[in-house]
PDB file of C-alpha atoms and ligand atoms in Angstrom:
ATOM      1  CA  MET L 155     -10.063 -22.217   1.078  1.00  0.00           C
ATOM      2  CA  LYS L 156     -10.986 -21.894  -2.592  1.00  0.00           C
ATOM      3  CA  VAL L 157      -8.158 -20.964  -4.964  1.00  0.00           C
ATOM      4  CA  ILE L 158      -9.588 -19.192  -7.998  1.00  0.00           C
ATOM      5  CA  THR L 159      -7.648 -18.324 -11.146  1.00  0.00           C
ATOM      6  CA  THR L 160     -10.330 -17.273 -13.639  1.00  0.00           C
ATOM      7  CA  ILE L 161     -12.861 -14.449 -13.722  1.00  0.00           C
ATOM      8  CA  GLU L 162     -15.587 -16.943 -14.563  1.00  0.00           C
ATOM      9  CA  GLU L 163     -14.950 -19.021 -11.422  1.00  0.00           C
ATOM     10  CA  LEU L 164     -14.779 -15.861  -9.314  1.00  0.00           C
ATOM     11  CA  ARG L 165     -18.125 -14.644 -10.649  1.00  0.00           C
ATOM     12  CA  THR L 166     -19.694 -18.024  -9.867  1.00  0.00           C
ATOM     13  CA  ALA L 167     -18.368 -17.973  -6.297  1.00  0.00           C
ATOM     14  CA  ARG L 168     -19.484 -14.373  -5.788  1.00  0.00           C
ATOM     15  CA  ALA L 169     -22.976 -15.087  -7.104  1.00  0.00           C
ATOM     16  CA  ALA L 170     -23.305 -17.945  -4.603  1.00  0.00           C
ATOM     17  CA  LEU L 171     -22.518 -15.713  -1.597  1.00  0.00           C
ATOM     18  CA  PRO L 172     -25.620 -15.987   0.591  1.00  0.00           C
ATOM     19  CA  GLN L 173     -27.728 -12.836   0.999  1.00  0.00           C
ATOM     20  CA  GLY L 174     -26.788 -11.004   4.179  1.00  0.00           C
ATOM     21  CA  GLN L 175     -23.229 -12.356   4.341  1.00  0.00           C
ATOM     22  CA  THR L 176     -20.559  -9.678   4.194  1.00  0.00           C
ATOM     23  CA  LEU L 177     -17.427 -10.041   2.104  1.00  0.00           C
ATOM     24  CA  GLY L 178     -14.083  -8.448   2.983  1.00  0.00           C
ATOM     25  CA  PHE L 179     -11.348  -8.116   0.371  1.00  0.00           C
ATOM     26  CA  VAL L 180      -7.582  -7.706   0.718  1.00  0.00           C
ATOM     27  CA  PRO L 181      -5.740  -7.022  -2.561  1.00  0.00           C
ATOM     28  CA  THR L 182      -2.053  -7.969  -2.513  1.00  0.00           C
ATOM     29  CA  MET L 183       0.887  -8.652  -4.794  1.00  0.00           C
ATOM     30  CA  GLY L 184       1.812 -11.760  -2.816  1.00  0.00           C
ATOM     31  CA  TYR L 185       5.086 -12.690  -1.091  1.00  0.00           C
ATOM     32  CA  LEU L 186       3.009 -12.245   2.017  1.00  0.00           C
ATOM     33  CA  HIS L 187       4.226 -11.185   5.441  1.00  0.00           C
ATOM     34  CA  ALA L 188       2.646 -10.379   8.798  1.00  0.00           C
ATOM     35  CA  GLY L 189       1.558  -6.928   7.531  1.00  0.00           C
ATOM     36  CA  HIS L 190      -0.670  -8.537   4.895  1.00  0.00           C
ATOM     37  CA  ILE L 191      -1.978 -11.036   7.434  1.00  0.00           C
ATOM     38  CA  SER L 192      -2.886  -8.218   9.842  1.00  0.00           C
ATOM     39  CA  LEU L 193      -5.208  -6.863   7.115  1.00  0.00           C
ATOM     40  CA  VAL L 194      -6.720 -10.331   6.684  1.00  0.00           C
ATOM     41  CA  GLU L 195      -7.281 -10.548  10.434  1.00  0.00           C
ATOM     42  CA  LEU L 196      -8.946  -7.131  10.497  1.00  0.00           C
ATOM     43  CA  ALA L 197     -11.176  -8.239   7.613  1.00  0.00           C
ATOM     44  CA  ARG L 198     -12.003 -11.493   9.408  1.00  0.00           C
ATOM     45  CA  ARG L 199     -13.113  -9.568  12.503  1.00  0.00           C
ATOM     46  CA  GLU L 200     -15.388  -7.324  10.444  1.00  0.00           C
ATOM     47  CA  CYS L 201     -16.749  -9.610   7.697  1.00  0.00           C
ATOM     48  CA  ASP L 202     -18.269 -13.083   7.333  1.00  0.00           C
ATOM     49  CA  LEU L 203     -15.992 -14.119   4.448  1.00  0.00           C
ATOM     50  CA  VAL L 204     -12.580 -12.855   3.353  1.00  0.00           C
ATOM     51  CA  ALA L 205     -11.201 -12.856  -0.191  1.00  0.00           C
ATOM     52  CA  VAL L 206      -7.548 -12.108  -0.938  1.00  0.00           C
ATOM     53  CA  SER L 207      -6.099 -11.450  -4.372  1.00  0.00           C
ATOM     54  CA  ILE L 208      -2.521 -12.189  -5.322  1.00  0.00           C
ATOM     55  CA  PHE L 209      -1.617 -10.377  -8.513  1.00  0.00           C
ATOM     56  CA  VAL L 210       1.674  -8.701  -9.377  1.00  0.00           C
ATOM     57  CA  ASN L 211       0.138  -5.950 -11.456  1.00  0.00           C
ATOM     58  CA  PRO L 212       2.389  -5.085 -14.418  1.00  0.00           C
ATOM     59  CA  THR L 213       0.686  -1.737 -15.147  1.00  0.00           C
ATOM     60  CA  GLN L 214       1.769  -0.202 -11.844  1.00  0.00           C
ATOM     61  CA  PHE L 215       5.479  -0.841 -12.493  1.00  0.00           C
ATOM     62  CA  GLY L 216       7.577   1.558 -14.543  1.00  0.00           C
ATOM     63  CA  PRO L 217       9.796   0.221 -17.364  1.00  0.00           C
ATOM     64  CA  LYS L 218      12.899   0.426 -15.131  1.00  0.00           C
ATOM     65  CA  GLU L 219      11.213  -0.999 -12.048  1.00  0.00           C
ATOM     66  CA  ASP L 220      11.259  -4.461 -10.499  1.00  0.00           C
ATOM     67  CA  PHE L 221       8.187  -6.148 -12.076  1.00  0.00           C
ATOM     68  CA  SER L 222      10.057  -9.138 -13.483  1.00  0.00           C
ATOM     69  CA  ARG L 223      12.116  -9.725 -10.341  1.00  0.00           C
ATOM     70  CA  TYR L 224       9.345  -8.949  -7.835  1.00  0.00           C
ATOM     71  CA  PRO L 225       9.539 -11.810  -5.269  1.00  0.00           C
ATOM     72  CA  ARG L 226       6.985 -14.609  -5.579  1.00  0.00           C
ATOM     73  CA  ASP L 227       6.249 -17.661  -3.415  1.00  0.00           C
ATOM     74  CA  THR L 228       2.732 -18.885  -4.107  1.00  0.00           C
ATOM     75  CA  GLU L 229       2.967 -22.040  -2.039  1.00  0.00           C
ATOM     76  CA  HIS L 230       4.004 -20.175   1.096  1.00  0.00           C
ATOM     77  CA  ASP L 231       1.405 -17.444   0.456  1.00  0.00           C
ATOM     78  CA  LEU L 232      -1.399 -20.013   0.175  1.00  0.00           C
ATOM     79  CA  ALA L 233      -0.305 -21.748   3.386  1.00  0.00           C
ATOM     80  CA  MET L 234      -0.355 -18.397   5.240  1.00  0.00           C
ATOM     81  CA  LEU L 235      -3.785 -17.472   3.875  1.00  0.00           C
ATOM     82  CA  LYS L 236      -5.246 -20.854   4.731  1.00  0.00           C
ATOM     83  CA  GLU L 237      -3.893 -20.559   8.263  1.00  0.00           C
ATOM     84  CA  ALA L 238      -5.410 -17.066   8.506  1.00  0.00           C
ATOM     85  CA  GLY L 239      -8.886 -18.378   7.633  1.00  0.00           C
ATOM     86  CA  VAL L 240      -9.296 -16.864   4.174  1.00  0.00           C
ATOM     87  CA  SER L 241     -12.225 -18.218   2.116  1.00  0.00           C
ATOM     88  CA  TRP L 242     -11.212 -17.273  -1.430  1.00  0.00           C
ATOM     89  CA  VAL L 243      -7.845 -16.544  -3.012  1.00  0.00           C
ATOM     90  CA  PHE L 244      -8.025 -14.958  -6.467  1.00  0.00           C
ATOM     91  CA  MET L 245      -4.763 -15.498  -8.376  1.00  0.00           C
ATOM     92  CA  PRO L 246      -5.363 -14.555 -11.999  1.00  0.00           C
ATOM     93  CA  GLY L 247      -2.721 -14.626 -14.713  1.00  0.00           C
ATOM     94  CA  VAL L 248      -1.779 -11.357 -16.395  1.00  0.00           C
ATOM     95  CA  GLU L 249      -3.823 -12.186 -19.543  1.00  0.00           C
ATOM     96  CA  GLU L 250      -6.934 -12.796 -17.444  1.00  0.00           C
ATOM     97  CA  ILE L 251      -6.793  -9.220 -16.153  1.00  0.00           C
ATOM     98  CA  TYR L 252      -5.267  -7.593 -19.244  1.00  0.00           C
ATOM     99  CA  PRO L 253      -6.397  -9.537 -22.313  1.00  0.00           C
ATOM    100  CA  PRO L 254      -4.984  -8.491 -25.689  1.00  0.00           C
ATOM    101  CA  GLY L 255      -6.438  -5.131 -26.709  1.00  0.00           C
ATOM    102  CA  PHE L 256      -7.113  -3.963 -23.144  1.00  0.00           C
ATOM    103  CA  SER L 257      -7.327  -0.168 -23.346  1.00  0.00           C
ATOM    104  CA  THR L 258      -9.282   1.355 -20.421  1.00  0.00           C
ATOM    105  CA  TYR L 259      -7.412   3.013 -17.541  1.00  0.00           C
ATOM    106  CA  VAL L 260      -8.540   4.835 -14.403  1.00  0.00           C
ATOM    107  CA  GLN L 261      -6.805   8.131 -13.711  1.00  0.00           C
ATOM    108  CA  VAL L 262      -7.182   9.842 -10.336  1.00  0.00           C
ATOM    109  CA  ARG L 263      -5.917  13.426 -10.687  1.00  0.00           C
ATOM    110  CA  GLU L 264      -4.402  15.906  -8.197  1.00  0.00           C
ATOM    111  CA  VAL L 265      -3.459  13.608  -5.288  1.00  0.00           C
ATOM    112  CA  THR L 266      -1.401  11.516  -7.711  1.00  0.00           C
ATOM    113  CA  ASN L 267       0.754  14.482  -8.750  1.00  0.00           C
ATOM    114  CA  ARG L 268       2.961  14.345  -5.664  1.00  0.00           C
ATOM    115  CA  LEU L 269       5.215  11.954  -3.724  1.00  0.00           C
ATOM    116  CA  GLU L 270       5.042   8.409  -5.168  1.00  0.00           C
ATOM    117  CA  GLY L 271       2.975   9.653  -8.111  1.00  0.00           C
ATOM    118  CA  GLU L 272       5.576  12.243  -9.026  1.00  0.00           C
ATOM    119  CA  MET L 273       8.485   9.799  -8.723  1.00  0.00           C
ATOM    120  CA  ARG L 274       6.707   6.898 -10.426  1.00  0.00           C
ATOM    121  CA  PRO L 275       4.771   8.242 -13.432  1.00  0.00           C
ATOM    122  CA  GLY L 276       1.823   6.000 -14.300  1.00  0.00           C
ATOM    123  CA  HIS L 277       2.096   4.042 -11.041  1.00  0.00           C
ATOM    124  CA  PHE L 278      -1.238   5.125  -9.599  1.00  0.00           C
ATOM    125  CA  GLU L 279      -2.999   4.780 -12.937  1.00  0.00           C
ATOM    126  CA  GLY L 280      -1.949   1.116 -12.836  1.00  0.00           C
ATOM    127  CA  VAL L 281      -3.016   0.793  -9.198  1.00  0.00           C
ATOM    128  CA  ALA L 282      -6.393   2.496  -9.689  1.00  0.00           C
ATOM    129  CA  THR L 283      -7.107   0.465 -12.823  1.00  0.00           C
ATOM    130  CA  VAL L 284      -6.387  -2.915 -11.271  1.00  0.00           C
ATOM    131  CA  VAL L 285      -8.158  -2.059  -8.007  1.00  0.00           C
ATOM    132  CA  ALA L 286     -11.241  -0.848  -9.926  1.00  0.00           C
ATOM    133  CA  LYS L 287     -11.274  -4.110 -11.874  1.00  0.00           C
ATOM    134  CA  LEU L 288     -10.812  -6.179  -8.714  1.00  0.00           C
ATOM    135  CA  PHE L 289     -13.615  -4.262  -6.972  1.00  0.00           C
ATOM    136  CA  ASN L 290     -15.933  -4.953  -9.938  1.00  0.00           C
ATOM    137  CA  LEU L 291     -15.005  -8.630  -9.939  1.00  0.00           C
ATOM    138  CA  VAL L 292     -14.981  -9.373  -6.196  1.00  0.00           C
ATOM    139  CA  GLN L 293     -17.737  -6.889  -5.255  1.00  0.00           C
ATOM    140  CA  PRO L 294     -16.697  -6.764  -1.606  1.00  0.00           C
ATOM    141  CA  HIS L 295     -18.575  -4.900   1.122  1.00  0.00           C
ATOM    142  CA  ARG L 296     -15.281  -3.720   2.604  1.00  0.00           C
ATOM    143  CA  ALA L 297     -11.779  -3.554   1.156  1.00  0.00           C
ATOM    144  CA  TYR L 298      -8.641  -3.414   3.296  1.00  0.00           C
ATOM    145  CA  PHE L 299      -5.480  -1.432   2.597  1.00  0.00           C
ATOM    146  CA  GLY L 300      -2.342  -0.766   4.631  1.00  0.00           C
ATOM    147  CA  GLN L 301      -1.334   2.657   5.936  1.00  0.00           C
ATOM    148  CA  LYS L 302       2.187   1.614   4.842  1.00  0.00           C
ATOM    149  CA  ASP L 303       1.139   2.790   1.351  1.00  0.00           C
ATOM    150  CA  ALA L 304      -0.390   6.037   2.596  1.00  0.00           C
ATOM    151  CA  GLN L 305      -0.796   7.734  -0.783  1.00  0.00           C
ATOM    152  CA  GLN L 306      -2.356   4.573  -2.220  1.00  0.00           C
ATOM    153  CA  VAL L 307      -5.026   4.823   0.497  1.00  0.00           C
ATOM    154  CA  VAL L 308      -5.702   8.465  -0.433  1.00  0.00           C
ATOM    155  CA  VAL L 309      -5.926   7.592  -4.144  1.00  0.00           C
ATOM    156  CA  ILE L 310      -8.204   4.557  -3.658  1.00  0.00           C
ATOM    157  CA  LYS L 311     -10.521   6.450  -1.299  1.00  0.00           C
ATOM    158  CA  LYS L 312     -10.816   9.226  -3.893  1.00  0.00           C
ATOM    159  CA  MET L 313     -11.526   6.731  -6.676  1.00  0.00           C
ATOM    160  CA  VAL L 314     -14.207   5.004  -4.574  1.00  0.00           C
ATOM    161  CA  LEU L 315     -15.820   8.370  -3.839  1.00  0.00           C
ATOM    162  CA  ASP L 316     -15.627   9.709  -7.380  1.00  0.00           C
ATOM    163  CA  LEU L 317     -16.703   6.502  -9.143  1.00  0.00           C
ATOM    164  CA  ASN L 318     -19.365   5.523  -6.570  1.00  0.00           C
ATOM    165  CA  PHE L 319     -18.030   2.076  -5.717  1.00  0.00           C
ATOM    166  CA  PRO L 320     -20.551   0.661  -3.205  1.00  0.00           C
ATOM    167  CA  LEU L 321     -18.020  -0.411  -0.587  1.00  0.00           C
ATOM    168  CA  GLU L 322     -16.126   0.824   2.436  1.00  0.00           C
ATOM    169  CA  ILE L 323     -12.355   1.315   2.519  1.00  0.00           C
ATOM    170  CA  ARG L 324     -10.733   0.218   5.776  1.00  0.00           C
ATOM    171  CA  VAL L 325      -7.134   0.987   6.675  1.00  0.00           C
ATOM    172  CA  GLY L 326      -4.804  -1.163   8.782  1.00  0.00           C
ATOM    173  CA  GLU L 327      -1.794   0.224  10.611  1.00  0.00           C
ATOM    174  CA  THR L 328       1.758  -0.460   9.435  1.00  0.00           C
ATOM    175  CA  LEU L 329       3.324  -3.587  10.885  1.00  0.00           C
ATOM    176  CA  ARG L 330       7.034  -3.301  11.678  1.00  0.00           C
ATOM    177  CA  GLU L 331       9.914  -5.607  12.438  1.00  0.00           C
ATOM    178  CA  PRO L 332      11.011  -5.420  16.111  1.00  0.00           C
ATOM    179  CA  ASP L 333      13.772  -2.934  15.184  1.00  0.00           C
ATOM    180  CA  GLY L 334      11.320  -0.569  13.460  1.00  0.00           C
ATOM    181  CA  LEU L 335      11.708  -1.457   9.766  1.00  0.00           C
ATOM    182  CA  ALA L 336       8.281  -1.445   8.117  1.00  0.00           C
ATOM    183  CA  MET L 337       7.464  -4.917   6.796  1.00  0.00           C
ATOM    184  CA  SER L 338       7.611  -5.085   3.009  1.00  0.00           C
ATOM    185  CA  SER L 339       7.919  -7.814   0.391  1.00  0.00           C
ATOM    186  CA  ARG L 340      10.856  -5.791  -0.972  1.00  0.00           C
ATOM    187  CA  ASN L 341      12.885  -6.126   2.262  1.00  0.00           C
ATOM    188  CA  VAL L 342      14.077  -9.481   0.882  1.00  0.00           C
ATOM    189  CA  TYR L 343      16.232  -7.550  -1.629  1.00  0.00           C
ATOM    190  CA  LEU L 344      18.382  -6.086   1.171  1.00  0.00           C
ATOM    191  CA  ASN L 345      21.760  -7.603   2.027  1.00  0.00           C
ATOM    192  CA  PRO L 346      22.710  -7.555   5.743  1.00  0.00           C
ATOM    193  CA  GLU L 347      24.516  -4.207   5.498  1.00  0.00           C
ATOM    194  CA  GLU L 348      21.594  -2.636   3.626  1.00  0.00           C
ATOM    195  CA  ARG L 349      19.100  -4.159   6.058  1.00  0.00           C
ATOM    196  CA  GLN L 350      20.873  -2.290   8.861  1.00  0.00           C
ATOM    197  CA  ALA L 351      21.023   0.924   6.817  1.00  0.00           C
ATOM    198  CA  ALA L 352      17.290   0.640   6.080  1.00  0.00           C
ATOM    199  CA  LEU L 353      16.549   1.462   9.715  1.00  0.00           C
ATOM    200  CA  VAL L 354      17.246   5.071   8.805  1.00  0.00           C
ATOM    201  CA  LEU L 355      13.705   5.383   7.374  1.00  0.00           C
ATOM    202  CA  SER L 356      11.945   4.661  10.657  1.00  0.00           C
ATOM    203  CA  ARG L 357      14.620   6.673  12.491  1.00  0.00           C
ATOM    204  CA  ALA L 358      13.873   9.734  10.348  1.00  0.00           C
ATOM    205  CA  LEU L 359      10.137   9.332  10.969  1.00  0.00           C
ATOM    206  CA  THR L 360      10.755   8.976  14.691  1.00  0.00           C
ATOM    207  CA  ALA L 361      12.738  12.234  14.635  1.00  0.00           C
ATOM    208  CA  ALA L 362       9.761  13.989  13.033  1.00  0.00           C
ATOM    209  CA  ARG L 363       7.298  12.393  15.444  1.00  0.00           C
ATOM    210  CA  GLU L 364       9.328  13.398  18.469  1.00  0.00           C
ATOM    211  CA  LEU L 365       9.570  17.010  17.305  1.00  0.00           C
ATOM    212  CA  TRP L 366       5.857  17.040  16.537  1.00  0.00           C
ATOM    213  CA  GLY L 367       5.170  15.714  20.055  1.00  0.00           C
ATOM    214  CA  GLN L 368       7.242  18.591  21.463  1.00  0.00           C
ATOM    215  CA  GLY L 369       4.914  21.056  19.716  1.00  0.00           C
ATOM    216  CA  GLU L 370       6.949  21.659  16.541  1.00  0.00           C
ATOM    217  CA  HIS L 371       4.363  21.748  13.754  1.00  0.00           C
ATOM    218  CA  ARG L 372       6.210  23.750  11.069  1.00  0.00           C
ATOM    219  CA  GLY L 373       6.775  21.865   7.829  1.00  0.00           C
ATOM    220  CA  THR L 374      10.321  23.052   7.158  1.00  0.00           C
ATOM    221  CA  THR L 375      11.604  22.217  10.621  1.00  0.00           C
ATOM    222  CA  LEU L 376      10.110  18.725  10.536  1.00  0.00           C
ATOM    223  CA  LEU L 377      11.576  18.147   7.065  1.00  0.00           C
ATOM    224  CA  GLU L 378      15.021  19.284   8.209  1.00  0.00           C
ATOM    225  CA  ALA L 379      14.961  16.808  11.090  1.00  0.00           C
ATOM    226  CA  MET L 380      14.185  13.989   8.662  1.00  0.00           C
ATOM    227  CA  PHE L 381      16.827  15.073   6.135  1.00  0.00           C
ATOM    228  CA  SER L 382      19.543  15.387   8.769  1.00  0.00           C
ATOM    229  CA  THR L 383      18.760  11.881  10.082  1.00  0.00           C
ATOM    230  CA  LEU L 384      18.985  10.501   6.545  1.00  0.00           C
ATOM    231  CA  ALA L 385      22.247  12.334   5.879  1.00  0.00           C
ATOM    232  CA  ALA L 386      23.933  10.320   8.654  1.00  0.00           C
ATOM    233  CA  GLU L 387      23.432   7.075   6.695  1.00  0.00           C
ATOM    234  CA  PRO L 388      25.847   6.858   3.745  1.00  0.00           C
ATOM    235  CA  LEU L 389      23.922   4.026   2.013  1.00  0.00           C
ATOM    236  CA  ALA L 390      20.677   6.018   1.947  1.00  0.00           C
ATOM    237  CA  ARG L 391      19.690   8.068  -1.099  1.00  0.00           C
ATOM    238  CA  PRO L 392      16.373   9.848  -0.543  1.00  0.00           C
ATOM    239  CA  ASP L 393      13.901   9.974  -3.458  1.00  0.00           C
ATOM    240  CA  TYR L 394      11.622  12.359  -1.583  1.00  0.00           C
ATOM    241  CA  VAL L 395      10.949  13.444   1.973  1.00  0.00           C
ATOM    242  CA  SER L 396       7.622  15.051   2.783  1.00  0.00           C
ATOM    243  CA  VAL L 397       5.522  16.464   5.584  1.00  0.00           C
ATOM    244  CA  ALA L 398       2.082  17.025   4.099  1.00  0.00           C
ATOM    245  CA  ASN L 399      -1.611  17.410   4.739  1.00  0.00           C
ATOM    246  CA  PRO L 400      -2.842  13.781   5.025  1.00  0.00           C
ATOM    247  CA  THR L 401      -5.902  14.403   2.822  1.00  0.00           C
ATOM    248  CA  THR L 402      -4.673  16.729   0.073  1.00  0.00           C
ATOM    249  CA  LEU L 403      -0.994  15.694   0.306  1.00  0.00           C
ATOM    250  CA  GLU L 404      -0.015  19.372  -0.004  1.00  0.00           C
ATOM    251  CA  GLU L 405       3.202  20.156   1.834  1.00  0.00           C
ATOM    252  CA  LEU L 406       2.738  21.659   5.297  1.00  0.00           C
ATOM    253  CA  ASN L 407       3.518  25.359   5.574  1.00  0.00           C
ATOM    254  CA  ASP L 408       5.451  26.999   8.407  1.00  0.00           C
ATOM    255  CA  SER L 409       2.490  28.589  10.193  1.00  0.00           C
ATOM    256  CA  GLY L 410       2.690  25.839  12.819  1.00  0.00           C
ATOM    257  CA  ASP L 411      -1.088  25.539  13.021  1.00  0.00           C
ATOM    258  CA  ALA L 412      -1.565  22.183  11.272  1.00  0.00           C
ATOM    259  CA  GLU L 413      -3.793  19.788  13.202  1.00  0.00           C
ATOM    260  CA  GLU L 414      -2.264  16.727  11.573  1.00  0.00           C
ATOM    261  CA  ALA L 415       0.392  15.775   9.092  1.00  0.00           C
ATOM    262  CA  LEU L 416       1.656  12.825   7.100  1.00  0.00           C
ATOM    263  CA  ALA L 417       5.430  12.495   7.317  1.00  0.00           C
ATOM    264  CA  SER L 418       6.549  10.208   4.495  1.00  0.00           C
ATOM    265  CA  LEU L 419       9.642   9.295   2.571  1.00  0.00           C
ATOM    266  CA  ALA L 420      11.042   7.104  -0.161  1.00  0.00           C
ATOM    267  CA  VAL L 421      14.676   6.130   0.111  1.00  0.00           C
ATOM    268  CA  ARG L 422      16.959   4.041  -2.040  1.00  0.00           C
ATOM    269  CA  ILE L 423      19.224   1.677  -0.143  1.00  0.00           C
ATOM    270  CA  GLY L 424      21.502   0.152  -2.770  1.00  0.00           C
ATOM    271  CA  ASN L 425      19.152  -0.934  -5.575  1.00  0.00           C
ATOM    272  CA  THR L 426      16.137  -1.227  -3.302  1.00  0.00           C
ATOM    273  CA  ARG L 427      13.583   1.544  -3.019  1.00  0.00           C
ATOM    274  CA  LEU L 428      11.781   1.607   0.332  1.00  0.00           C
ATOM    275  CA  ILE L 429       8.878   3.766   1.525  1.00  0.00           C
ATOM    276  CA  ASP L 430       7.520   4.483   4.981  1.00  0.00           C
ATOM    277  CA  ASN L 431       5.365   7.066   6.722  1.00  0.00           C
ATOM    278  CA  VAL L 432       3.834   8.123   9.994  1.00  0.00           C
ATOM    279  CA  LEU L 433       0.644  10.060  10.691  1.00  0.00           C
ATOM    280  CA  LEU L 434       1.174  12.927  13.114  1.00  0.00           C
ATOM    281  CA  LYS L 435      -1.820  14.129  15.127  1.00  0.00           C
ATOM    282  CA  ARG L 436      -2.298  16.606  17.925  1.00  0.00           C
ATOM    283  CA  GLU L 437      -2.951  15.005  21.286  1.00  0.00           C
ATOM    284  CA  THR L 438      -6.510  15.594  22.395  1.00  0.00           C
TER     285      THR L 438
HETATM  286  P1  AMP M 743       1.426  -5.255  -1.539  1.00  0.00           P
HETATM  287  O1  AMP M 743       1.412  -6.743  -1.600  1.00  0.00           O
HETATM  288  O2  AMP M 743       2.758  -4.666  -1.222  1.00  0.00           O
HETATM  289  O3  AMP M 743       0.734  -4.619  -2.710  1.00  0.00           O
HETATM  290  O4  AMP M 743       0.532  -4.890  -0.278  1.00  0.00           O
HETATM  291  C1  AMP M 743      -0.797  -5.325  -0.166  1.00  0.00           C
HETATM  292  C2  AMP M 743      -1.468  -4.572   0.961  1.00  0.00           C
HETATM  293  O5  AMP M 743      -0.774  -4.816   2.180  1.00  0.00           O
HETATM  294  C3  AMP M 743      -1.452  -3.053   0.719  1.00  0.00           C
HETATM  295  O6  AMP M 743      -2.691  -2.502   1.125  1.00  0.00           O
HETATM  296  C4  AMP M 743      -0.322  -2.616   1.624  1.00  0.00           C
HETATM  297  O7  AMP M 743      -0.463  -1.283   2.056  1.00  0.00           O
HETATM  298  C5  AMP M 743      -0.444  -3.582   2.769  1.00  0.00           C
HETATM  299  N1  AMP M 743       0.826  -3.659   3.495  1.00  0.00           N
HETATM  300  C6  AMP M 743       2.069  -3.792   2.970  1.00  0.00           C
HETATM  301  N2  AMP M 743       3.002  -3.763   3.939  1.00  0.00           N
HETATM  302  C7  AMP M 743       2.333  -3.603   5.109  1.00  0.00           C
HETATM  303  C8  AMP M 743       2.728  -3.495   6.475  1.00  0.00           C
HETATM  304  N3  AMP M 743       4.017  -3.528   6.833  1.00  0.00           N
HETATM  305  N4  AMP M 743       1.771  -3.335   7.410  1.00  0.00           N
HETATM  306  C9  AMP M 743       0.460  -3.304   7.059  1.00  0.00           C
HETATM  307  N5  AMP M 743       0.021  -3.405   5.798  1.00  0.00           N
HETATM  308  C10 AMP M 743       0.936  -3.545   4.830  1.00  0.00           C
END
């Protein structure tokens, strides 16, 4: 496994990739868990070589967010990636990606106006900018993202379409702890009481999924089920709760004729902000 810290080294490695070999790419912010590794494994099944980036991207954090205290453990990350059969790890410093005077940003409109984008102004501009740069540097054939960050997938797919990036976006399902909590690097912030309270996110999504399975496809009713589940947990403070069209992210209406929906939520448990979602589809 080659550990690369500079753009120059990365370009050299990329240029030496033999013709006909396919390259898969998994961008991450490190502090890796089994969810990240599941994306690596998917990439390994579909590509000859896999590159992973570890970069805590400052431009996607708001001024009051957790950039400086975001958890890091490079040694453990590298051991996990080696074990998973990764070929290249790109771990640039902040100045390598954002040298002094950096002033070009990628803005995806419309789908960034809602949900995470609405709550975290500038977040997706930071995400789109760093992912565009990483795509230009790594030049993968396929790039892998987790459904855990559902809106991120929508935004990146739109950017790839609009800016003609010559690669395919692949999406891996959300990995969960045995009790249902979606795996996240931020789960480490939770104390034992909060860890228990955090189960309310997956419980709220399960409530929506069960109703959906019973034929309830009206937005308001599904939302109410999620809100009433959340209300039973005193430590939970919802940032948003949504049942939306998975492509446009527009909230579902009450006609009951939606074919599919994305139920998603962001909830603060103590000082930790957690997100989760589930895709709801009609049985065929
Ligand atoms: P992050 O390091 O949080 O930026 O995540 C890097 C990638 O891993 C993103 O595409 C995430 O959506 C994905 N990811 C994070 N958590 C999970 C999970 N529990 N299951 C699957 N993928 C995940």
